[in-house]
Short mmCIF file of C-alpha atoms in Angstrom, two decimals:
data_model
loop_
_atom_site.label_atom_id
_atom_site.label_comp_id
_atom_site.label_asym_id
_atom_site.label_seq_id
_atom_site.Cartn_x
_atom_site.Cartn_y
_atom_site.Cartn_z
CA MET A 129 0.00 0.00 0.00
CA ILE A 130 2.87 2.37 0.84
CA LEU A 131 4.59 1.58 -2.45
CA THR A 132 1.37 2.18 -4.35
CA LEU A 133 0.88 5.58 -2.73
CA ALA A 134 4.46 6.52 -3.43
CA GLN A 135 4.01 5.67 -7.13
CA SER A 136 0.86 7.74 -7.46
CA THR A 137 1.40 10.73 -9.72
CA GLN A 138 -1.35 12.84 -8.17
CA PRO A 139 -1.77 13.81 -4.51
CA LEU A 140 -4.64 12.25 -2.63
CA THR A 141 -6.89 14.76 -0.97
CA SER A 142 -10.14 14.31 0.83
CA ALA A 143 -12.72 16.68 2.16
CA PRO A 144 -14.49 16.18 5.47
CA GLY A 145 -17.21 13.57 5.10
CA ASP A 146 -15.72 12.08 1.91
CA LEU A 147 -15.06 8.35 1.68
CA PRO A 148 -11.39 7.41 2.05
CA GLN A 149 -9.63 7.31 -1.33
CA THR A 150 -7.09 4.74 -2.45
CA ALA A 151 -4.56 5.04 -5.22
CA VAL A 152 -5.01 2.94 -8.35
CA ASP A 153 -1.98 1.36 -9.95
CA PRO A 154 -1.84 2.66 -13.55
CA LEU A 155 -0.20 -0.58 -14.68
CA GLN A 156 -3.10 -2.64 -13.36
CA VAL A 157 -5.62 -0.36 -15.04
CA GLU A 158 -3.72 -0.56 -18.30
CA ALA A 159 -3.55 -4.37 -18.11
CA LEU A 160 -7.27 -4.58 -17.35
CA ASN A 161 -8.16 -2.31 -20.26
CA ALA A 162 -5.92 -4.32 -22.57
CA SER A 163 -7.63 -7.55 -21.48
CA TRP A 164 -11.11 -6.20 -22.20
CA ALA A 165 -9.92 -4.75 -25.51
CA GLU A 166 -8.62 -8.18 -26.53
CA ARG A 167 -11.92 -9.79 -25.56
CA LEU A 168 -13.79 -7.28 -27.69
CA ASP A 169 -11.49 -7.96 -30.62
CA ILE A 170 -12.14 -11.70 -30.33
CA PHE A 171 -15.87 -11.04 -30.00
CA HIS A 172 -15.97 -8.86 -33.11
CA GLY A 173 -13.89 -11.36 -35.06
CA SER A 174 -16.36 -14.16 -34.34
CA MET A 175 -19.54 -12.10 -34.73
CA PRO A 176 -20.21 -13.38 -38.31
CA VAL A 177 -20.86 -16.84 -36.83
CA PHE A 178 -23.69 -15.38 -34.76
CA LEU A 179 -25.11 -13.54 -37.77
CA VAL A 180 -25.14 -16.67 -39.93
CA ALA A 181 -26.89 -18.73 -37.23
CA PHE A 182 -29.40 -15.95 -36.58
CA MET A 183 -30.31 -15.27 -40.22
CA VAL A 184 -30.47 -18.92 -41.31
CA THR A 185 -32.68 -19.91 -38.36
CA LEU A 186 -34.89 -16.85 -38.77
CA LEU A 187 -35.48 -17.56 -42.46
CA ILE A 188 -35.68 -21.36 -42.37
CA THR A 189 -38.17 -21.61 -39.50
CA PRO A 190 -41.24 -20.53 -41.55
CA LEU A 191 -40.33 -23.15 -44.16
CA CYS A 192 -40.10 -25.84 -41.50
CA ARG A 193 -43.45 -24.70 -40.10
CA ARG A 194 -45.09 -24.92 -43.52
CA PHE A 195 -43.62 -28.38 -44.06
CA ALA A 196 -44.82 -29.56 -40.64
CA ILE A 197 -48.37 -28.34 -41.29
CA SER A 198 -48.42 -29.95 -44.74
CA TYR A 199 -47.49 -33.37 -43.34
CA GLY A 200 -49.45 -33.14 -40.09
CA ILE A 201 -46.43 -32.88 -37.78
CA ILE A 202 -48.25 -30.77 -35.22
CA ASP A 203 -48.80 -30.66 -31.49
CA ARG A 204 -52.48 -30.91 -30.65
CA PRO A 205 -53.75 -29.46 -27.35
CA ASP A 206 -55.16 -31.62 -24.59
CA GLU A 207 -56.55 -31.00 -21.13
CA VAL A 208 -53.59 -32.45 -19.26
CA ARG A 209 -50.29 -30.75 -20.11
CA LYS A 210 -50.70 -29.07 -23.48
CA ASN A 211 -52.75 -25.96 -22.79
CA HIS A 212 -52.36 -24.11 -26.08
CA LYS A 213 -55.67 -23.38 -27.77
CA PHE A 214 -54.83 -24.39 -31.33
CA PRO A 215 -52.63 -27.06 -32.94
CA VAL A 216 -49.06 -25.81 -33.31
CA ALA A 217 -46.48 -27.04 -35.79
CA TYR A 218 -43.39 -28.94 -34.69
CA LEU A 219 -40.00 -29.06 -36.50
CA GLY A 220 -38.68 -25.95 -34.78
CA GLY A 221 -35.79 -28.12 -33.64
CA LEU A 222 -34.96 -28.91 -37.26
CA ALA A 223 -34.75 -25.18 -38.03
CA VAL A 224 -32.46 -24.58 -35.06
CA PHE A 225 -30.29 -27.52 -36.14
CA ILE A 226 -29.94 -26.13 -39.66
CA GLY A 227 -28.99 -22.72 -38.23
CA LEU A 228 -26.37 -24.27 -35.94
CA LEU A 229 -24.99 -26.43 -38.73
CA ALA A 230 -24.77 -23.49 -41.14
CA ALA A 231 -22.91 -21.35 -38.60
CA ILE A 232 -20.44 -24.10 -37.71
CA ALA A 233 -19.84 -24.87 -41.40
CA PHE A 234 -19.23 -21.17 -41.95
CA SER A 235 -16.64 -21.21 -39.15
CA TYR A 236 -14.70 -23.85 -41.12
CA VAL A 237 -14.37 -21.80 -44.30
CA GLY A 238 -14.71 -18.24 -43.00
CA PRO A 239 -11.10 -17.83 -41.80
CA ARG A 240 -9.76 -18.79 -45.23
CA PHE A 241 -11.46 -15.78 -46.80
CA GLY A 242 -10.87 -13.38 -43.92
CA LEU A 243 -14.53 -13.46 -42.89
CA ILE A 244 -13.71 -14.64 -39.36
CA GLN A 245 -10.80 -13.38 -37.32
CA TYR A 246 -9.65 -15.64 -34.51
CA HIS A 247 -7.20 -14.79 -31.77
CA ALA A 248 -3.53 -15.61 -32.04
CA THR A 249 -2.45 -18.43 -29.75
CA SER A 250 0.67 -20.38 -28.95
CA LYS A 251 -1.14 -23.57 -27.92
CA PHE A 252 -0.98 -25.28 -31.32
CA ALA A 253 0.82 -25.21 -34.64
CA GLY A 254 -0.81 -25.25 -38.04
CA ASP A 255 -4.50 -24.75 -38.78
CA ILE A 256 -6.71 -23.64 -35.91
CA PRO A 257 -8.77 -26.44 -34.31
CA HIS A 258 -12.41 -26.10 -35.29
CA VAL A 259 -15.51 -27.66 -33.76
CA PRO A 260 -14.79 -31.42 -33.87
CA TYR A 261 -16.67 -33.44 -36.46
CA TYR A 262 -17.69 -35.92 -33.77
CA VAL A 263 -19.57 -33.15 -31.99
CA LEU A 264 -21.51 -32.57 -35.21
CA ALA A 265 -22.25 -36.30 -35.36
CA GLY A 266 -23.58 -36.18 -31.80
CA MET A 267 -25.71 -33.13 -32.59
CA THR A 268 -27.13 -34.89 -35.64
CA MET A 269 -28.00 -38.04 -33.72
CA ILE A 270 -29.64 -36.08 -30.89
CA MET A 271 -31.73 -34.10 -33.37
CA ILE A 272 -32.77 -37.19 -35.36
CA VAL A 273 -33.84 -39.09 -32.25
CA GLY A 274 -35.88 -36.11 -31.06
CA LEU A 275 -37.38 -35.64 -34.52
CA ILE A 276 -38.46 -39.27 -34.69
CA ASP A 277 -40.07 -38.89 -31.29
CA ASP A 278 -41.92 -35.76 -32.46
CA VAL A 279 -43.27 -37.65 -35.47
CA ALA A 280 -43.73 -41.22 -34.24
CA ASN A 281 -43.40 -41.18 -30.40
CA ILE A 282 -40.53 -43.56 -29.69
CA SER A 283 -39.86 -45.10 -26.28
CA PRO A 284 -37.83 -43.26 -23.62
CA TRP A 285 -35.10 -45.92 -23.77
CA GLN A 286 -34.60 -45.27 -27.45
CA LYS A 287 -34.16 -41.57 -26.74
CA VAL A 288 -31.68 -42.40 -23.98
CA GLY A 289 -29.76 -44.55 -26.46
CA GLY A 290 -29.45 -41.61 -28.84
CA GLN A 291 -28.28 -39.36 -26.03
CA LEU A 292 -25.64 -41.89 -24.96
CA PHE A 293 -24.41 -41.98 -28.55
CA GLY A 294 -24.05 -38.21 -28.38
CA ALA A 295 -22.14 -38.59 -25.10
CA ALA A 296 -19.79 -41.08 -26.77
CA MET A 297 -19.10 -38.58 -29.54
CA ILE A 298 -18.15 -35.96 -26.93
CA ALA A 299 -15.82 -38.42 -25.21
CA TYR A 300 -14.27 -39.37 -28.55
CA SER A 301 -13.57 -35.67 -29.16
CA GLU A 302 -11.79 -35.61 -25.77
CA ILE A 303 -14.17 -32.97 -24.44
CA GLY A 304 -14.69 -33.40 -20.72
CA THR A 305 -12.47 -36.46 -20.48
CA LYS A 306 -9.94 -34.63 -18.29
CA LEU A 307 -12.53 -33.85 -15.62
CA ALA A 308 -12.30 -37.35 -14.18
CA GLY A 309 -8.54 -37.02 -13.87
CA GLN A 310 -8.93 -33.74 -12.01
CA ILE A 311 -11.52 -35.24 -9.66
CA LEU A 312 -9.65 -38.50 -9.03
CA SER A 313 -6.13 -37.07 -8.89
CA PRO A 314 -6.19 -36.64 -5.05
CA ILE A 315 -7.13 -40.31 -4.69
CA GLY A 316 -4.40 -41.33 -7.11
CA THR A 317 -1.86 -39.31 -5.15
CA LEU A 318 -2.87 -41.07 -1.92
CA LEU A 319 -2.43 -44.44 -3.61
CA ASN A 320 0.93 -43.40 -5.10
CA ASN A 321 -0.57 -44.13 -8.50
CA PRO A 322 -1.56 -40.91 -10.30
CA ASP A 323 -2.82 -42.85 -13.31
CA LEU A 324 -5.00 -45.13 -11.15
CA GLU A 325 -4.49 -48.18 -13.36
CA PHE A 326 -5.44 -51.59 -12.03
CA VAL A 327 -5.17 -55.06 -13.54
CA VAL A 328 -8.21 -57.31 -13.26
CA TRP A 329 -7.91 -60.84 -14.69
CA GLY A 330 -4.94 -59.70 -16.69
CA VAL A 331 -6.81 -56.76 -18.23
CA PRO A 332 -5.54 -53.24 -17.40
CA LEU A 333 -8.36 -50.97 -16.27
CA LYS A 334 -8.16 -47.23 -15.77
CA PRO A 335 -10.84 -45.89 -13.40
CA VAL A 336 -10.14 -42.39 -14.73
CA TYR A 337 -11.34 -43.46 -18.18
CA TRP A 338 -14.53 -45.12 -16.92
CA VAL A 339 -15.31 -42.37 -14.44
CA GLY A 340 -14.78 -39.79 -17.17
CA THR A 341 -17.12 -41.66 -19.49
CA ALA A 342 -19.75 -41.89 -16.75
CA LEU A 343 -19.45 -38.16 -15.98
CA ILE A 344 -19.95 -37.24 -19.63
CA ALA A 345 -22.91 -39.61 -19.96
CA MET A 346 -24.59 -38.22 -16.84
CA ALA A 347 -23.93 -34.65 -17.96
CA VAL A 348 -25.48 -35.24 -21.39
CA LEU A 349 -28.50 -37.09 -20.01
CA GLY A 350 -29.03 -34.43 -17.37
CA ALA A 351 -28.67 -31.46 -19.71
CA CYS A 352 -30.80 -32.88 -22.51
CA ASN A 353 -33.67 -33.93 -20.27
CA ALA A 354 -33.49 -30.77 -18.16
CA SER A 355 -33.87 -28.72 -21.34
CA ASN A 356 -36.75 -30.95 -22.39
CA LEU A 357 -38.52 -30.31 -19.08
CA VAL A 358 -37.95 -26.54 -19.31
CA ASP A 359 -39.60 -26.45 -22.74
CA GLY A 360 -43.11 -25.99 -21.38
CA LEU A 361 -43.96 -22.38 -22.21
CA ASP A 362 -43.71 -20.35 -25.40
CA GLY A 363 -40.20 -19.00 -25.86
CA LEU A 364 -38.99 -20.23 -22.47
CA LEU A 365 -36.28 -22.71 -23.44
CA SER A 366 -34.92 -20.78 -26.41
CA GLY A 367 -34.80 -17.60 -24.30
CA VAL A 368 -33.18 -19.25 -21.28
CA THR A 369 -30.63 -21.03 -23.50
CA ALA A 370 -29.76 -17.76 -25.25
CA ILE A 371 -29.15 -16.08 -21.89
CA ALA A 372 -27.07 -19.02 -20.66
CA GLY A 373 -25.13 -18.93 -23.91
CA MET A 374 -24.32 -15.26 -23.36
CA GLY A 375 -22.93 -16.03 -19.91
CA LEU A 376 -20.86 -18.91 -21.29
CA LEU A 377 -19.63 -16.64 -24.09
CA VAL A 378 -18.29 -14.14 -21.55
CA VAL A 379 -16.34 -16.94 -19.87
CA ALA A 380 -15.15 -18.29 -23.24
CA LEU A 381 -13.90 -14.86 -24.32
CA GLY A 382 -11.97 -14.46 -21.08
CA MET A 383 -10.36 -17.87 -21.50
CA ALA A 384 -9.44 -17.09 -25.10
CA ALA A 385 -7.95 -13.73 -24.12
CA SER A 386 -5.71 -15.55 -21.63
CA ASP A 387 -4.76 -18.14 -24.30
CA ASP A 388 -6.22 -21.00 -22.28
CA GLY A 389 -6.01 -23.88 -24.76
CA VAL A 390 -6.60 -25.32 -28.18
CA PHE A 391 -10.40 -25.40 -27.79
CA ASP A 392 -10.75 -21.64 -27.33
CA HIS A 393 -11.88 -20.90 -30.89
CA ALA A 394 -14.28 -23.85 -31.15
CA ARG A 395 -15.86 -22.92 -27.80
CA ILE A 396 -16.54 -19.36 -28.95
CA VAL A 397 -17.98 -20.64 -32.25
CA LEU A 398 -20.39 -22.93 -30.40
CA CYS A 399 -21.48 -20.09 -28.10
CA MET A 400 -22.04 -17.71 -31.02
CA ALA A 401 -23.92 -20.33 -33.03
CA LEU A 402 -26.09 -21.31 -30.05
CA ILE A 403 -27.04 -17.72 -29.22
CA GLY A 404 -27.71 -16.87 -32.86
CA ALA A 405 -29.89 -19.91 -33.49
CA CYS A 406 -31.95 -19.32 -30.33
CA MET A 407 -32.48 -15.64 -31.10
CA GLY A 408 -33.37 -16.43 -34.70
CA PHE A 409 -36.00 -18.90 -33.52
CA LEU A 410 -37.44 -16.72 -30.74
CA PRO A 411 -39.53 -14.39 -33.00
CA HIS A 412 -41.48 -17.44 -34.18
CA ASN A 413 -41.71 -18.95 -30.70
CA PHE A 414 -42.96 -15.98 -28.67
CA ASN A 415 -46.43 -16.27 -27.16
CA PRO A 416 -48.54 -17.21 -29.00
CA ALA A 417 -46.02 -19.53 -30.59
CA ALA A 418 -46.32 -20.29 -34.31
CA ILE A 419 -43.99 -23.29 -34.02
CA PHE A 420 -42.57 -25.45 -31.23
CA LEU A 421 -39.05 -26.74 -30.74
CA GLY A 422 -40.26 -30.24 -30.03
CA ASP A 423 -37.95 -32.88 -28.60
CA ALA A 424 -35.66 -32.40 -31.59
CA GLY A 425 -34.96 -28.84 -30.49
CA SER A 426 -35.06 -29.19 -26.72
CA LEU A 427 -32.66 -32.14 -26.65
CA LEU A 428 -30.39 -30.42 -29.17
CA LEU A 429 -30.13 -27.18 -27.18
CA GLY A 430 -29.32 -29.11 -24.02
CA TYR A 431 -26.67 -31.10 -25.87
CA VAL A 432 -24.88 -28.10 -27.38
CA THR A 433 -24.97 -26.28 -24.04
CA ILE A 434 -23.38 -29.18 -22.16
CA VAL A 435 -20.68 -29.52 -24.84
CA ILE A 436 -19.70 -25.90 -24.17
CA VAL A 437 -19.82 -26.41 -20.40
CA LEU A 438 -17.66 -29.55 -20.49
CA SER A 439 -15.14 -27.83 -22.78
CA LEU A 440 -14.49 -25.24 -20.06
CA GLY A 441 -12.53 -27.88 -18.14
CA ASP A 442 -10.25 -28.77 -21.04
CA THR A 443 -7.20 -27.30 -19.27
CA GLY A 444 -8.09 -28.07 -15.68
CA GLN A 445 -10.60 -25.28 -14.98
CA THR A 446 -12.97 -27.53 -13.03
CA SER A 447 -14.48 -24.56 -11.22
CA PHE A 448 -15.59 -23.12 -14.59
CA VAL A 449 -17.37 -26.38 -15.38
CA LEU A 450 -19.22 -26.30 -12.06
CA ALA A 451 -20.18 -22.67 -12.66
CA GLY A 452 -21.39 -23.56 -16.16
CA VAL A 453 -23.56 -26.37 -14.81
CA VAL A 454 -25.16 -23.98 -12.32
#
């Protein structure tokens, strides 16, 4: 405190009744301003991803609604849970999926033409890591399973099977797999075996691997079905997911500004695409809704959100993952 006051370039004065003043280190202020400036630069560089997701979803949703009405893919009201007065078209989830897919595809080719500017990083060499293809495979499976349920009403176990496939795709992309190691590392240290590898009947088993797989599976099942339960009012799930995506985007920008890891760019792309798709769908989903997300959309939004949340722990930031879950 004494050193800080000595470095202050202006005298500190206070009048009677004023709150006590403290000197501010100019270097700290400059560093803070530089950090926020870098975050804004990263945000502006990735903004086209949001615009693509928003415009594609906004324009494709009426087409999906018309298709759903033509083929009778509608949600009819009842006196139990569905309180809307008129039949409402499904396939909103398909529109959101197309918007997400278009934005992610744009993120692959945009940097080549200077349409997307990503932050410089020292964590990898060569081309920047994009959203893994296995994540797209998981998104596709989740959407298809939900779409089939919207059209033909499949059993809950079949939906769970599709969600577990999506969880496997996340694990194969090595998203969230390090969380188990972070959680079990104290136990491994106590056992003098950080890798926690055991041999059972001659077969080496790593509890970290199986615990990590179980954590990812539980996270996907929890997020997908929680989103499905939230989707009970017009515009509720798409609005809540957009707000959650904005909070996750703030965290993602901060991690990218600090050069956290190789997944920084892909995480920001997913946040931008998720927010854009939700906001593009919202005008059609406000009360009274012209189209519903259906299980295809609710499960998909939960899946993409949990992918972003799990990616926050890619470099050991377990506390960020817990905050993202909350």
